[in-house]
Amino acid sequence: VLVVDASLSMLARDVVPDRLGLARRDLRRLVDSLGPCRIGLVAFAGRGMKQIPLTEDRSALATLLDALSPDLLPYAGTDVGQALSTAAGLLQGPGSASRFVVVVTDGGDHGKTSKEAAKRLKEVGAQLVVVGVGGDQAVPIPLPDGGAKQDKEGNIVTVRLERENLQAIASDADGSYLELHSMGWGLAPVVKAINSTSNQSGKPGFRLEHVDRFPWFLGAALLFLFLEVALPGGRRRKP
């Protein structure tokens, strides 16, 4: 399950093109690089909202990834715990399939349930990968209509990557922590981990199976040899 922060702070431009744009770019590449598996999508701001349940339809998933924006979510703020709980709900159920949750966020968290939600992921057997996006310096949040976000007193609101908070969430779930960077791709370890659990590779949605075609060619060769011996020779040309 991909869990993507689409709150207003993800419009900050301390990475290129902005935090949400970088997250969409790298997650698209992640989806394209995975072997056969089902993928779900949860977008969140003040509350986690299921966008796509577990599916093999990667074109629909890509379409929603590209469309993610703060305008699509009616709840302001950022609640990582709610989003992780929604992801855990998608992964509940019997079976021995490997389960992963990849959450991309700048670490701002107005909720109080992240610790409990991280532990719930462990209970459903999911491996959590927390991916931070943003810089260490505080930057303003640009508004879609222009200007920057302000508080009630008229002061410009600034945000930075809350690395320590994200590392703590990953630790609570015995998970791992990574960061996105504009000049590189930071999700290669995630692809390697997911694909290695199924020991498969190839075009997403398909399984590679060896098909031994050697007997076909041997049979055809024996047939032609038999025809060469059994059938009379062709017409001879008169001198």
PDB file of C-alpha atoms in Angstrom:
ATOM      1  CA  VAL A   1       0.000   0.000   0.000  1.00  0.00           C
ATOM      2  CA  LEU A   2       1.319   3.428  -0.960  1.00  0.00           C
ATOM      3  CA  VAL A   3       0.424   6.121   1.587  1.00  0.00           C
ATOM      4  CA  VAL A   4       0.930   9.640   0.259  1.00  0.00           C
ATOM      5  CA  ASP A   5       0.784  12.902   2.187  1.00  0.00           C
ATOM      6  CA  ALA A   6      -1.254  15.349   0.085  1.00  0.00           C
ATOM      7  CA  SER A   7      -1.580  18.078   2.710  1.00  0.00           C
ATOM      8  CA  LEU A   8      -0.882  21.725   1.958  1.00  0.00           C
ATOM      9  CA  SER A   9       2.669  21.569   3.342  1.00  0.00           C
ATOM     10  CA  MET A  10       3.571  19.151   0.533  1.00  0.00           C
ATOM     11  CA  LEU A  11       3.436  22.115  -1.866  1.00  0.00           C
ATOM     12  CA  ALA A  12       6.615  23.550  -0.303  1.00  0.00           C
ATOM     13  CA  ARG A  13       9.335  24.043  -2.913  1.00  0.00           C
ATOM     14  CA  ASP A  14      12.473  23.105  -1.009  1.00  0.00           C
ATOM     15  CA  VAL A  15      12.775  20.211  -3.479  1.00  0.00           C
ATOM     16  CA  VAL A  16      12.084  20.253  -7.221  1.00  0.00           C
ATOM     17  CA  PRO A  17       9.377  20.731  -8.404  1.00  0.00           C
ATOM     18  CA  ASP A  18       7.832  20.583  -4.919  1.00  0.00           C
ATOM     19  CA  ARG A  19       7.435  17.923  -2.247  1.00  0.00           C
ATOM     20  CA  LEU A  20       4.273  16.399  -3.680  1.00  0.00           C
ATOM     21  CA  GLY A  21       5.553  16.535  -7.242  1.00  0.00           C
ATOM     22  CA  LEU A  22       8.756  14.737  -6.259  1.00  0.00           C
ATOM     23  CA  ALA A  23       6.755  12.124  -4.363  1.00  0.00           C
ATOM     24  CA  ARG A  24       4.519  11.499  -7.390  1.00  0.00           C
ATOM     25  CA  ARG A  25       7.537  11.195  -9.692  1.00  0.00           C
ATOM     26  CA  ASP A  26       9.392   8.672  -7.559  1.00  0.00           C
ATOM     27  CA  LEU A  27       6.301   6.626  -6.705  1.00  0.00           C
ATOM     28  CA  ARG A  28       5.421   6.322 -10.392  1.00  0.00           C
ATOM     29  CA  ARG A  29       8.867   4.871 -11.001  1.00  0.00           C
ATOM     30  CA  LEU A  30       8.408   2.558  -8.026  1.00  0.00           C
ATOM     31  CA  VAL A  31       5.143   1.225  -9.426  1.00  0.00           C
ATOM     32  CA  ASP A  32       6.717   0.685 -12.855  1.00  0.00           C
ATOM     33  CA  SER A  33       9.655  -1.201 -11.311  1.00  0.00           C
ATOM     34  CA  LEU A  34       7.728  -3.720  -9.220  1.00  0.00           C
ATOM     35  CA  GLY A  35       7.175  -7.302 -10.283  1.00  0.00           C
ATOM     36  CA  PRO A  36       3.813  -9.086 -10.023  1.00  0.00           C
ATOM     37  CA  CYS A  37       1.891  -7.815  -6.991  1.00  0.00           C
ATOM     38  CA  ARG A  38      -1.225  -5.944  -5.960  1.00  0.00           C
ATOM     39  CA  ILE A  39      -0.933  -2.291  -4.951  1.00  0.00           C
ATOM     40  CA  GLY A  40      -3.285  -0.020  -3.026  1.00  0.00           C
ATOM     41  CA  LEU A  41      -3.225   3.749  -2.561  1.00  0.00           C
ATOM     42  CA  VAL A  42      -4.101   5.902   0.458  1.00  0.00           C
ATOM     43  CA  ALA A  43      -3.925   9.693   0.282  1.00  0.00           C
ATOM     44  CA  PHE A  44      -4.096  11.684   3.476  1.00  0.00           C
ATOM     45  CA  ALA A  45      -4.093  15.104   5.049  1.00  0.00           C
ATOM     46  CA  GLY A  46      -6.093  15.552   8.238  1.00  0.00           C
ATOM     47  CA  ARG A  47      -7.494  12.054   7.676  1.00  0.00           C
ATOM     48  CA  GLY A  48      -6.486   9.008   5.670  1.00  0.00           C
ATOM     49  CA  MET A  49      -8.735   8.323   2.703  1.00  0.00           C
ATOM     50  CA  LYS A  50      -8.625   5.103   0.683  1.00  0.00           C
ATOM     51  CA  GLN A  51      -8.169   5.935  -2.986  1.00  0.00           C
ATOM     52  CA  ILE A  52      -7.636   2.510  -4.556  1.00  0.00           C
ATOM     53  CA  PRO A  53      -7.927  -0.896  -2.826  1.00  0.00           C
ATOM     54  CA  LEU A  54      -5.370  -3.589  -3.590  1.00  0.00           C
ATOM     55  CA  THR A  55      -5.374  -4.007  -7.352  1.00  0.00           C
ATOM     56  CA  GLU A  56      -3.274  -5.035 -10.343  1.00  0.00           C
ATOM     57  CA  ASP A  57      -4.650  -2.129 -12.410  1.00  0.00           C
ATOM     58  CA  ARG A  58      -1.543   0.042 -12.492  1.00  0.00           C
ATOM     59  CA  SER A  59      -2.877   2.449 -15.081  1.00  0.00           C
ATOM     60  CA  ALA A  60      -5.684   3.499 -12.713  1.00  0.00           C
ATOM     61  CA  LEU A  61      -3.184   3.776  -9.889  1.00  0.00           C
ATOM     62  CA  ALA A  62      -0.880   5.967 -11.978  1.00  0.00           C
ATOM     63  CA  THR A  63      -3.767   8.211 -12.959  1.00  0.00           C
ATOM     64  CA  LEU A  64      -4.706   8.844  -9.333  1.00  0.00           C
ATOM     65  CA  LEU A  65      -1.085   9.384  -8.322  1.00  0.00           C
ATOM     66  CA  ASP A  66      -0.739  12.091 -10.950  1.00  0.00           C
ATOM     67  CA  ALA A  67      -3.961  13.752  -9.797  1.00  0.00           C
ATOM     68  CA  LEU A  68      -3.137  13.918  -6.083  1.00  0.00           C
ATOM     69  CA  SER A  69      -3.351  17.428  -4.650  1.00  0.00           C
ATOM     70  CA  PRO A  70      -4.526  19.137  -1.455  1.00  0.00           C
ATOM     71  CA  ASP A  71      -7.724  20.116  -3.305  1.00  0.00           C
ATOM     72  CA  LEU A  72      -8.826  16.469  -3.395  1.00  0.00           C
ATOM     73  CA  LEU A  73      -8.825  16.064   0.390  1.00  0.00           C
ATOM     74  CA  PRO A  74     -11.486  17.853   2.451  1.00  0.00           C
ATOM     75  CA  TYR A  75      -9.666  17.588   5.792  1.00  0.00           C
ATOM     76  CA  ALA A  76      -6.944  20.098   6.641  1.00  0.00           C
ATOM     77  CA  GLY A  77      -3.873  19.194   8.664  1.00  0.00           C
ATOM     78  CA  THR A  78      -1.730  16.060   8.668  1.00  0.00           C
ATOM     79  CA  ASP A  79      -2.578  12.858  10.542  1.00  0.00           C
ATOM     80  CA  VAL A  80      -0.029  10.138   9.805  1.00  0.00           C
ATOM     81  CA  GLY A  81      -1.577   7.730  12.315  1.00  0.00           C
ATOM     82  CA  GLN A  82      -4.992   7.800  10.619  1.00  0.00           C
ATOM     83  CA  ALA A  83      -3.358   7.132   7.267  1.00  0.00           C
ATOM     84  CA  LEU A  84      -1.357   4.161   8.578  1.00  0.00           C
ATOM     85  CA  SER A  85      -4.502   2.722  10.175  1.00  0.00           C
ATOM     86  CA  THR A  86      -6.295   2.966   6.821  1.00  0.00           C
ATOM     87  CA  ALA A  87      -3.394   1.132   5.165  1.00  0.00           C
ATOM     88  CA  ALA A  88      -3.469  -1.581   7.832  1.00  0.00           C
ATOM     89  CA  GLY A  89      -7.163  -2.074   7.143  1.00  0.00           C
ATOM     90  CA  LEU A  90      -6.441  -2.681   3.465  1.00  0.00           C
ATOM     91  CA  LEU A  91      -3.867  -5.334   4.324  1.00  0.00           C
ATOM     92  CA  GLN A  92      -5.885  -7.260   6.876  1.00  0.00           C
ATOM     93  CA  GLY A  93      -6.908 -10.738   5.882  1.00  0.00           C
ATOM     94  CA  PRO A  94      -5.668 -14.325   5.741  1.00  0.00           C
ATOM     95  CA  GLY A  95      -2.803 -15.498   3.604  1.00  0.00           C
ATOM     96  CA  SER A  96       0.975 -15.619   3.654  1.00  0.00           C
ATOM     97  CA  ALA A  97       1.627 -12.932   1.035  1.00  0.00           C
ATOM     98  CA  SER A  98       4.278 -10.370   1.937  1.00  0.00           C
ATOM     99  CA  ARG A  99       2.851  -6.996   2.942  1.00  0.00           C
ATOM    100  CA  PHE A 100       4.511  -3.601   2.661  1.00  0.00           C
ATOM    101  CA  VAL A 101       3.412  -0.073   3.511  1.00  0.00           C
ATOM    102  CA  VAL A 102       5.362   2.792   1.929  1.00  0.00           C
ATOM    103  CA  VAL A 103       4.413   6.175   3.385  1.00  0.00           C
ATOM    104  CA  VAL A 104       5.762   9.397   1.848  1.00  0.00           C
ATOM    105  CA  THR A 105       5.418  12.562   3.943  1.00  0.00           C
ATOM    106  CA  ASP A 106       7.289  15.619   5.179  1.00  0.00           C
ATOM    107  CA  GLY A 107       6.753  14.520   8.765  1.00  0.00           C
ATOM    108  CA  GLY A 108       4.343  17.147   9.999  1.00  0.00           C
ATOM    109  CA  ASP A 109       1.893  15.249  12.210  1.00  0.00           C
ATOM    110  CA  HIS A 110      -1.054  16.848  13.977  1.00  0.00           C
ATOM    111  CA  GLY A 111      -2.454  13.517  15.144  1.00  0.00           C
ATOM    112  CA  LYS A 112      -1.609  11.480  18.215  1.00  0.00           C
ATOM    113  CA  THR A 113      -2.014   7.900  17.016  1.00  0.00           C
ATOM    114  CA  SER A 114       1.115   7.300  14.928  1.00  0.00           C
ATOM    115  CA  LYS A 115       2.756   5.061  17.523  1.00  0.00           C
ATOM    116  CA  GLU A 116      -0.313   2.847  17.897  1.00  0.00           C
ATOM    117  CA  ALA A 117      -0.864   2.701  14.122  1.00  0.00           C
ATOM    118  CA  ALA A 118       2.747   1.672  13.550  1.00  0.00           C
ATOM    119  CA  LYS A 119       2.333  -1.176  16.013  1.00  0.00           C
ATOM    120  CA  ARG A 120      -0.878  -2.258  14.267  1.00  0.00           C
ATOM    121  CA  LEU A 121       1.065  -2.623  11.021  1.00  0.00           C
ATOM    122  CA  LYS A 122       3.324  -5.091  12.802  1.00  0.00           C
ATOM    123  CA  GLU A 123       0.259  -7.043  13.926  1.00  0.00           C
ATOM    124  CA  VAL A 124      -0.986  -7.471  10.345  1.00  0.00           C
ATOM    125  CA  GLY A 125       2.492  -8.544   9.241  1.00  0.00           C
ATOM    126  CA  ALA A 126       3.299  -5.440   7.196  1.00  0.00           C
ATOM    127  CA  GLN A 127       6.785  -4.028   6.769  1.00  0.00           C
ATOM    128  CA  LEU A 128       6.763  -0.244   7.064  1.00  0.00           C
ATOM    129  CA  VAL A 129       8.992   2.000   4.964  1.00  0.00           C
ATOM    130  CA  VAL A 130       8.812   5.666   5.967  1.00  0.00           C
ATOM    131  CA  VAL A 131      10.021   8.038   3.248  1.00  0.00           C
ATOM    132  CA  GLY A 132      10.759  11.651   4.117  1.00  0.00           C
ATOM    133  CA  VAL A 133      10.574  14.467   1.586  1.00  0.00           C
ATOM    134  CA  GLY A 134      11.702  18.055   2.108  1.00  0.00           C
ATOM    135  CA  GLY A 135      14.693  19.998   3.359  1.00  0.00           C
ATOM    136  CA  ASP A 136      16.170  20.899   6.726  1.00  0.00           C
ATOM    137  CA  GLN A 137      15.591  24.642   6.333  1.00  0.00           C
ATOM    138  CA  ALA A 138      12.161  26.067   7.148  1.00  0.00           C
ATOM    139  CA  VAL A 139      10.384  27.337   4.014  1.00  0.00           C
ATOM    140  CA  PRO A 140       6.974  28.952   3.384  1.00  0.00           C
ATOM    141  CA  ILE A 141       4.010  27.056   1.956  1.00  0.00           C
ATOM    142  CA  PRO A 142       2.908  28.549  -1.355  1.00  0.00           C
ATOM    143  CA  LEU A 143      -0.826  28.691  -1.925  1.00  0.00           C
ATOM    144  CA  PRO A 144      -2.377  27.530  -5.213  1.00  0.00           C
ATOM    145  CA  ASP A 145      -3.910  30.984  -5.734  1.00  0.00           C
ATOM    146  CA  GLY A 146      -0.678  32.811  -4.970  1.00  0.00           C
ATOM    147  CA  GLY A 147       0.991  34.087  -1.850  1.00  0.00           C
ATOM    148  CA  ALA A 148       1.978  31.994   1.165  1.00  0.00           C
ATOM    149  CA  LYS A 149       0.028  30.355   3.969  1.00  0.00           C
ATOM    150  CA  GLN A 150      -0.358  32.521   7.078  1.00  0.00           C
ATOM    151  CA  ASP A 151      -1.499  31.826  10.604  1.00  0.00           C
ATOM    152  CA  LYS A 152      -4.333  33.654  12.395  1.00  0.00           C
ATOM    153  CA  GLU A 153      -1.980  36.476  13.355  1.00  0.00           C
ATOM    154  CA  GLY A 154      -0.904  37.021   9.767  1.00  0.00           C
ATOM    155  CA  ASN A 155       2.533  35.444  10.147  1.00  0.00           C
ATOM    156  CA  ILE A 156       3.858  33.325   7.291  1.00  0.00           C
ATOM    157  CA  VAL A 157       3.805  29.634   8.181  1.00  0.00           C
ATOM    158  CA  THR A 158       7.041  27.770   7.481  1.00  0.00           C
ATOM    159  CA  VAL A 159       7.737  24.034   7.382  1.00  0.00           C
ATOM    160  CA  ARG A 160      10.753  21.753   7.248  1.00  0.00           C
ATOM    161  CA  LEU A 161      11.340  18.021   7.055  1.00  0.00           C
ATOM    162  CA  GLU A 162      10.491  16.511  10.456  1.00  0.00           C
ATOM    163  CA  ARG A 163      13.116  13.787  10.180  1.00  0.00           C
ATOM    164  CA  GLU A 164      13.237  12.803  13.857  1.00  0.00           C
ATOM    165  CA  ASN A 165       9.477  12.272  13.992  1.00  0.00           C
ATOM    166  CA  LEU A 166       9.517  10.053  10.912  1.00  0.00           C
ATOM    167  CA  GLN A 167      12.444   8.012  12.160  1.00  0.00           C
ATOM    168  CA  ALA A 168      10.560   7.418  15.412  1.00  0.00           C
ATOM    169  CA  ILE A 169       7.479   6.173  13.517  1.00  0.00           C
ATOM    170  CA  ALA A 170       9.637   3.781  11.500  1.00  0.00           C
ATOM    171  CA  SER A 171      11.274   2.544  14.698  1.00  0.00           C
ATOM    172  CA  ASP A 172       7.912   1.878  16.361  1.00  0.00           C
ATOM    173  CA  ALA A 173       7.045  -0.528  13.528  1.00  0.00           C
ATOM    174  CA  ASP A 174      10.563  -2.015  13.290  1.00  0.00           C
ATOM    175  CA  GLY A 175      10.609  -0.492   9.819  1.00  0.00           C
ATOM    176  CA  SER A 176      13.094   1.543   7.815  1.00  0.00           C
ATOM    177  CA  TYR A 177      13.533   5.202   6.907  1.00  0.00           C
ATOM    178  CA  LEU A 178      14.544   6.719   3.546  1.00  0.00           C
ATOM    179  CA  GLU A 179      14.490  10.168   1.953  1.00  0.00           C
ATOM    180  CA  LEU A 180      13.679  11.463  -1.521  1.00  0.00           C
ATOM    181  CA  HIS A 181      16.089  13.723  -3.396  1.00  0.00           C
ATOM    182  CA  SER A 182      15.505  15.819  -6.498  1.00  0.00           C
ATOM    183  CA  MET A 183      18.719  14.697  -8.226  1.00  0.00           C
ATOM    184  CA  GLY A 184      18.375  10.967  -7.634  1.00  0.00           C
ATOM    185  CA  TRP A 185      15.986   8.104  -6.946  1.00  0.00           C
ATOM    186  CA  GLY A 186      15.819   6.962  -3.352  1.00  0.00           C
ATOM    187  CA  LEU A 187      13.322   4.098  -3.631  1.00  0.00           C
ATOM    188  CA  ALA A 188      15.543   1.455  -5.235  1.00  0.00           C
ATOM    189  CA  PRO A 189      15.934  -0.378  -1.878  1.00  0.00           C
ATOM    190  CA  VAL A 190      12.133  -0.613  -1.627  1.00  0.00           C
ATOM    191  CA  VAL A 191      11.849  -2.206  -5.070  1.00  0.00           C
ATOM    192  CA  LYS A 192      14.604  -4.667  -4.209  1.00  0.00           C
ATOM    193  CA  ALA A 193      12.950  -5.634  -0.922  1.00  0.00           C
ATOM    194  CA  ILE A 194       9.479  -6.130  -2.412  1.00  0.00           C
ATOM    195  CA  ASN A 195      10.624  -8.016  -5.490  1.00  0.00           C
ATOM    196  CA  SER A 196      12.942 -10.261  -3.470  1.00  0.00           C
ATOM    197  CA  THR A 197      10.084 -11.489  -1.291  1.00  0.00           C
ATOM    198  CA  SER A 198       8.325 -12.973  -4.314  1.00  0.00           C
ATOM    199  CA  ASN A 199      11.570 -13.961  -6.074  1.00  0.00           C
ATOM    200  CA  GLN A 200      10.065 -12.716  -9.313  1.00  0.00           C
ATOM    201  CA  SER A 201      10.941 -10.142 -11.903  1.00  0.00           C
ATOM    202  CA  GLY A 202       9.597  -8.977 -15.214  1.00  0.00           C
ATOM    203  CA  LYS A 203       6.761  -6.896 -16.576  1.00  0.00           C
ATOM    204  CA  PRO A 204       4.370  -5.882 -13.786  1.00  0.00           C
ATOM    205  CA  GLY A 205       1.328  -8.114 -13.620  1.00  0.00           C
ATOM    206  CA  PHE A 206       2.985 -11.085 -15.325  1.00  0.00           C
ATOM    207  CA  ARG A 207       4.922 -14.103 -14.091  1.00  0.00           C
ATOM    208  CA  LEU A 208       7.933 -15.351 -16.046  1.00  0.00           C
ATOM    209  CA  GLU A 209       7.826 -19.105 -16.620  1.00  0.00           C
ATOM    210  CA  HIS A 210      10.331 -21.199 -18.561  1.00  0.00           C
ATOM    211  CA  VAL A 211       8.830 -23.035 -21.537  1.00  0.00           C
ATOM    212  CA  ASP A 212      11.021 -25.727 -23.103  1.00  0.00           C
ATOM    213  CA  ARG A 213      10.413 -25.533 -26.880  1.00  0.00           C
ATOM    214  CA  PHE A 214      13.266 -27.811 -27.933  1.00  0.00           C
ATOM    215  CA  PRO A 215      10.988 -30.876 -28.529  1.00  0.00           C
ATOM    216  CA  TRP A 216       8.907 -28.843 -30.999  1.00  0.00           C
ATOM    217  CA  PHE A 217      11.881 -28.186 -33.258  1.00  0.00           C
ATOM    218  CA  LEU A 218      13.134 -31.779 -32.919  1.00  0.00           C
ATOM    219  CA  GLY A 219       9.707 -33.113 -33.921  1.00  0.00           C
ATOM    220  CA  ALA A 220       9.561 -30.825 -36.948  1.00  0.00           C
ATOM    221  CA  ALA A 221      13.038 -31.911 -38.057  1.00  0.00           C
ATOM    222  CA  LEU A 222      12.134 -35.633 -37.792  1.00  0.00           C
ATOM    223  CA  LEU A 223       8.938 -35.030 -39.784  1.00  0.00           C
ATOM    224  CA  PHE A 224      10.816 -33.389 -42.648  1.00  0.00           C
ATOM    225  CA  LEU A 225      13.396 -36.205 -42.586  1.00  0.00           C
ATOM    226  CA  PHE A 226      10.617 -38.795 -42.852  1.00  0.00           C
ATOM    227  CA  LEU A 227       9.018 -36.974 -45.789  1.00  0.00           C
ATOM    228  CA  GLU A 228      12.380 -36.783 -47.552  1.00  0.00           C
ATOM    229  CA  VAL A 229      12.776 -40.563 -47.339  1.00  0.00           C
ATOM    230  CA  ALA A 230       9.169 -41.655 -47.923  1.00  0.00           C
ATOM    231  CA  LEU A 231       8.017 -39.398 -50.747  1.00  0.00           C
ATOM    232  CA  PRO A 232       9.138 -39.937 -54.356  1.00  0.00           C
ATOM    233  CA  GLY A 233      11.565 -37.473 -55.821  1.00  0.00           C
ATOM    234  CA  GLY A 234      10.396 -34.462 -57.744  1.00  0.00           C
ATOM    235  CA  ARG A 235      10.071 -34.355 -61.499  1.00  0.00           C
ATOM    236  CA  ARG A 236      13.273 -34.504 -63.417  1.00  0.00           C
ATOM    237  CA  ARG A 237      13.787 -32.042 -66.156  1.00  0.00           C
ATOM    238  CA  LYS A 238      14.239 -33.427 -69.623  1.00  0.00           C
ATOM    239  CA  PRO A 239      17.662 -32.794 -71.098  1.00  0.00           C
TER     240      PRO A 239
END
